[in-house]
């Protein structure tokens, strides 16, 4: 994701952050008019179904912060199911 900010790369990163194998499926949400739904279309759908939304920009920012923390103290950073939660690998 840090090398190329694409949809496939973000799918792999999210799977790894969740502690899963690096893979996933990508789909597009359409609005009632048959066009690609924009973020404002997706927010009420996500709320109604108890889903979370994340942007590729959010994921990139998280990965850069995690990478910087790893570089600062020399500790290994493992992936966790909750972004923002850090764990050390011994």
mmCIF file with all atom_site columns, C-alpha atoms in Angstrom:
data_model
loop_
_atom_site.group_PDB
_atom_site.id
_atom_site.type_symbol
_atom_site.label_atom_id
_atom_site.label_alt_id
_atom_site.label_comp_id
_atom_site.label_asym_id
_atom_site.label_entity_id
_atom_site.label_seq_id
_atom_site.pdbx_PDB_ins_code
_atom_site.Cartn_x
_atom_site.Cartn_y
_atom_site.Cartn_z
_atom_site.occupancy
_atom_site.B_iso_or_equiv
_atom_site.pdbx_formal_charge
_atom_site.auth_seq_id
_atom_site.auth_comp_id
_atom_site.auth_asym_id
_atom_site.auth_atom_id
_atom_site.pdbx_PDB_model_num
ATOM 1  C CA . UNK A 1 1  ? 0.000   0.000   0.000   1.00 0.00 ? 1  UNK A CA 1
ATOM 2  C CA . UNK A 1 2  ? 2.857   2.369   0.697   1.00 0.00 ? 2  UNK A CA 1
ATOM 3  C CA . UNK A 1 3  ? 4.411   1.600   -2.687  1.00 0.00 ? 3  UNK A CA 1
ATOM 4  C CA . UNK A 1 4  ? 1.206   1.822   -4.744  1.00 0.00 ? 4  UNK A CA 1
ATOM 5  C CA . UNK A 1 5  ? -2.063  3.174   -3.351  1.00 0.00 ? 5  UNK A CA 1
ATOM 6  C CA . UNK A 1 6  ? -4.481  0.933   -5.202  1.00 0.00 ? 6  UNK A CA 1
ATOM 7  C CA . UNK A 1 7  ? -7.653  -0.918  -4.283  1.00 0.00 ? 7  UNK A CA 1
ATOM 8  C CA . UNK A 1 8  ? -6.036  -4.350  -4.527  1.00 0.00 ? 8  UNK A CA 1
ATOM 9  C CA . UNK A 1 9  ? -3.112  -3.239  -2.358  1.00 0.00 ? 9  UNK A CA 1
ATOM 10 C CA . UNK A 1 10 ? -5.438  -1.806  0.279   1.00 0.00 ? 10 UNK A CA 1
ATOM 11 C CA . UNK A 1 11 ? -7.404  -5.061  0.352   1.00 0.00 ? 11 UNK A CA 1
ATOM 12 C CA . UNK A 1 12 ? -4.212  -7.009  1.040   1.00 0.00 ? 12 UNK A CA 1
ATOM 13 C CA . UNK A 1 13 ? -3.126  -4.542  3.742   1.00 0.00 ? 13 UNK A CA 1
ATOM 14 C CA . UNK A 1 14 ? -6.489  -4.727  5.516   1.00 0.00 ? 14 UNK A CA 1
ATOM 15 C CA . UNK A 1 15 ? -6.390  -8.521  5.501   1.00 0.00 ? 15 UNK A CA 1
ATOM 16 C CA . UNK A 1 16 ? -2.883  -8.499  6.974   1.00 0.00 ? 16 UNK A CA 1
ATOM 17 C CA . UNK A 1 17 ? -3.844  -5.924  9.608   1.00 0.00 ? 17 UNK A CA 1
ATOM 18 C CA . UNK A 1 18 ? -6.632  -8.276  10.652  1.00 0.00 ? 18 UNK A CA 1
ATOM 19 C CA . UNK A 1 19 ? -4.104  -11.089 11.016  1.00 0.00 ? 19 UNK A CA 1
ATOM 20 C CA . UNK A 1 20 ? -5.439  -12.928 7.966   1.00 0.00 ? 20 UNK A CA 1
ATOM 21 C CA . UNK A 1 21 ? -3.822  -14.217 4.794   1.00 0.00 ? 21 UNK A CA 1
ATOM 22 C CA . UNK A 1 22 ? -2.999  -11.437 2.295   1.00 0.00 ? 22 UNK A CA 1
ATOM 23 C CA . UNK A 1 23 ? -6.003  -11.496 -0.006  1.00 0.00 ? 23 UNK A CA 1
ATOM 24 C CA . UNK A 1 24 ? -9.572  -10.373 -0.339  1.00 0.00 ? 24 UNK A CA 1
ATOM 25 C CA . UNK A 1 25 ? -12.443 -9.570  -2.625  1.00 0.00 ? 25 UNK A CA 1
ATOM 26 C CA . UNK A 1 26 ? -13.300 -6.147  -4.005  1.00 0.00 ? 26 UNK A CA 1
ATOM 27 C CA . UNK A 1 27 ? -16.772 -5.016  -4.979  1.00 0.00 ? 27 UNK A CA 1
ATOM 28 C CA . UNK A 1 28 ? -18.386 -1.715  -5.852  1.00 0.00 ? 28 UNK A CA 1
ATOM 29 C CA . UNK A 1 29 ? -21.450 -0.288  -4.132  1.00 0.00 ? 29 UNK A CA 1
ATOM 30 C CA . UNK A 1 30 ? -23.931 1.253   -6.534  1.00 0.00 ? 30 UNK A CA 1
ATOM 31 C CA . UNK A 1 31 ? -26.467 3.940   -5.707  1.00 0.00 ? 31 UNK A CA 1
ATOM 32 C CA . UNK A 1 32 ? -30.167 3.743   -6.591  1.00 0.00 ? 32 UNK A CA 1
ATOM 33 C CA . UNK A 1 33 ? -29.478 5.406   -9.947  1.00 0.00 ? 33 UNK A CA 1
ATOM 34 C CA . UNK A 1 34 ? -27.066 2.647   -10.959 1.00 0.00 ? 34 UNK A CA 1
ATOM 35 C CA . UNK A 1 35 ? -23.951 4.808   -10.589 1.00 0.00 ? 35 UNK A CA 1
ATOM 36 C CA . UNK A 1 36 ? -20.935 4.242   -8.387  1.00 0.00 ? 36 UNK A CA 1
ATOM 37 C CA . UNK A 1 37 ? -21.891 5.274   -4.846  1.00 0.00 ? 37 UNK A CA 1
ATOM 38 C CA . UNK A 1 38 ? -19.875 8.097   -3.308  1.00 0.00 ? 38 UNK A CA 1
ATOM 39 C CA . UNK A 1 39 ? -18.857 8.278   0.332   1.00 0.00 ? 39 UNK A CA 1
ATOM 40 C CA . UNK A 1 40 ? -21.966 10.284  1.302   1.00 0.00 ? 40 UNK A CA 1
ATOM 41 C CA . UNK A 1 41 ? -24.110 7.498   -0.175  1.00 0.00 ? 41 UNK A CA 1
ATOM 42 C CA . UNK A 1 42 ? -22.210 4.863   1.805   1.00 0.00 ? 42 UNK A CA 1
ATOM 43 C CA . UNK A 1 43 ? -22.314 6.419   5.289   1.00 0.00 ? 43 UNK A CA 1
ATOM 44 C CA . UNK A 1 44 ? -26.031 5.744   5.972   1.00 0.00 ? 44 UNK A CA 1
ATOM 45 C CA . UNK A 1 45 ? -25.735 2.203   4.577   1.00 0.00 ? 45 UNK A CA 1
ATOM 46 C CA . UNK A 1 46 ? -22.746 1.492   6.820   1.00 0.00 ? 46 UNK A CA 1
ATOM 47 C CA . UNK A 1 47 ? -24.494 2.918   9.890   1.00 0.00 ? 47 UNK A CA 1
ATOM 48 C CA . UNK A 1 48 ? -27.647 0.918   9.238   1.00 0.00 ? 48 UNK A CA 1
ATOM 49 C CA . UNK A 1 49 ? -25.682 -2.324  8.971   1.00 0.00 ? 49 UNK A CA 1
ATOM 50 C CA . UNK A 1 50 ? -23.126 -1.632  11.696  1.00 0.00 ? 50 UNK A CA 1
ATOM 51 C CA . UNK A 1 51 ? -20.220 -1.491  9.233   1.00 0.00 ? 51 UNK A CA 1
ATOM 52 C CA . UNK A 1 52 ? -17.072 0.603   9.391   1.00 0.00 ? 52 UNK A CA 1
ATOM 53 C CA . UNK A 1 53 ? -15.770 2.777   6.578   1.00 0.00 ? 53 UNK A CA 1
ATOM 54 C CA . UNK A 1 54 ? -12.105 3.503   5.959   1.00 0.00 ? 54 UNK A CA 1
ATOM 55 C CA . UNK A 1 55 ? -10.476 5.454   3.168   1.00 0.00 ? 55 UNK A CA 1
ATOM 56 C CA . UNK A 1 56 ? -7.270  4.485   1.423   1.00 0.00 ? 56 UNK A CA 1
ATOM 57 C CA . UNK A 1 57 ? -5.840  7.759   2.764   1.00 0.00 ? 57 UNK A CA 1
ATOM 58 C CA . UNK A 1 58 ? -6.669  6.612   6.336   1.00 0.00 ? 58 UNK A CA 1
ATOM 59 C CA . UNK A 1 59 ? -4.954  3.284   5.725   1.00 0.00 ? 59 UNK A CA 1
ATOM 60 C CA . UNK A 1 60 ? -1.847  4.938   4.264   1.00 0.00 ? 60 UNK A CA 1
ATOM 61 C CA . UNK A 1 61 ? -1.631  7.349   7.228   1.00 0.00 ? 61 UNK A CA 1
ATOM 62 C CA . UNK A 1 62 ? -1.968  4.457   9.697   1.00 0.00 ? 62 UNK A CA 1
ATOM 63 C CA . UNK A 1 63 ? 0.697   2.406   7.924   1.00 0.00 ? 63 UNK A CA 1
ATOM 64 C CA . UNK A 1 64 ? 3.113   5.364   7.857   1.00 0.00 ? 64 UNK A CA 1
ATOM 65 C CA . UNK A 1 65 ? 2.609   6.032   11.580  1.00 0.00 ? 65 UNK A CA 1
ATOM 66 C CA . UNK A 1 66 ? 3.146   2.347   12.361  1.00 0.00 ? 66 UNK A CA 1
ATOM 67 C CA . UNK A 1 67 ? 6.257   2.251   10.194  1.00 0.00 ? 67 UNK A CA 1
ATOM 68 C CA . UNK A 1 68 ? 7.643   5.394   11.843  1.00 0.00 ? 68 UNK A CA 1
ATOM 69 C CA . UNK A 1 69 ? 7.064   3.934   15.338  1.00 0.00 ? 69 UNK A CA 1
ATOM 70 C CA . UNK A 1 70 ? 8.810   0.723   14.323  1.00 0.00 ? 70 UNK A CA 1
ATOM 71 C CA . UNK A 1 71 ? 11.769  2.671   12.940  1.00 0.00 ? 71 UNK A CA 1
ATOM 72 C CA . UNK A 1 72 ? 11.967  4.950   16.008  1.00 0.00 ? 72 UNK A CA 1
ATOM 73 C CA . UNK A 1 73 ? 12.359  2.284   18.679  1.00 0.00 ? 73 UNK A CA 1
ATOM 74 C CA . UNK A 1 74 ? 13.566  -0.697  16.689  1.00 0.00 ? 74 UNK A CA 1
ATOM 75 C CA . UNK A 1 75 ? 10.730  -2.909  17.899  1.00 0.00 ? 75 UNK A CA 1
ATOM 76 C CA . UNK A 1 76 ? 8.838   -5.111  15.515  1.00 0.00 ? 76 UNK A CA 1
ATOM 77 C CA . UNK A 1 77 ? 5.263   -4.122  14.881  1.00 0.00 ? 77 UNK A CA 1
ATOM 78 C CA . UNK A 1 78 ? 2.809   -6.936  14.379  1.00 0.00 ? 78 UNK A CA 1
ATOM 79 C CA . UNK A 1 79 ? -0.510  -6.648  12.670  1.00 0.00 ? 79 UNK A CA 1
ATOM 80 C CA . UNK A 1 80 ? -3.573  -6.490  14.885  1.00 0.00 ? 80 UNK A CA 1
ATOM 81 C CA . UNK A 1 81 ? -7.283  -6.732  14.223  1.00 0.00 ? 81 UNK A CA 1
ATOM 82 C CA . UNK A 1 82 ? -7.820  -3.141  15.453  1.00 0.00 ? 82 UNK A CA 1
ATOM 83 C CA . UNK A 1 83 ? -5.922  -0.318  13.740  1.00 0.00 ? 83 UNK A CA 1
ATOM 84 C CA . UNK A 1 84 ? -4.153  1.833   16.269  1.00 0.00 ? 84 UNK A CA 1
ATOM 85 C CA . UNK A 1 85 ? -3.422  -1.066  18.635  1.00 0.00 ? 85 UNK A CA 1
ATOM 86 C CA . UNK A 1 86 ? 0.277   -1.840  18.845  1.00 0.00 ? 86 UNK A CA 1
ATOM 87 C CA . UNK A 1 87 ? 1.857   -5.066  19.948  1.00 0.00 ? 87 UNK A CA 1
ATOM 88 C CA . UNK A 1 88 ? 5.478   -6.121  20.263  1.00 0.00 ? 88 UNK A CA 1
ATOM 89 C CA . UNK A 1 89 ? 6.920   -9.270  18.775  1.00 0.00 ? 89 UNK A CA 1
ATOM 90 C CA . UNK A 1 90 ? 9.654   -10.854 20.910  1.00 0.00 ? 90 UNK A CA 1
#
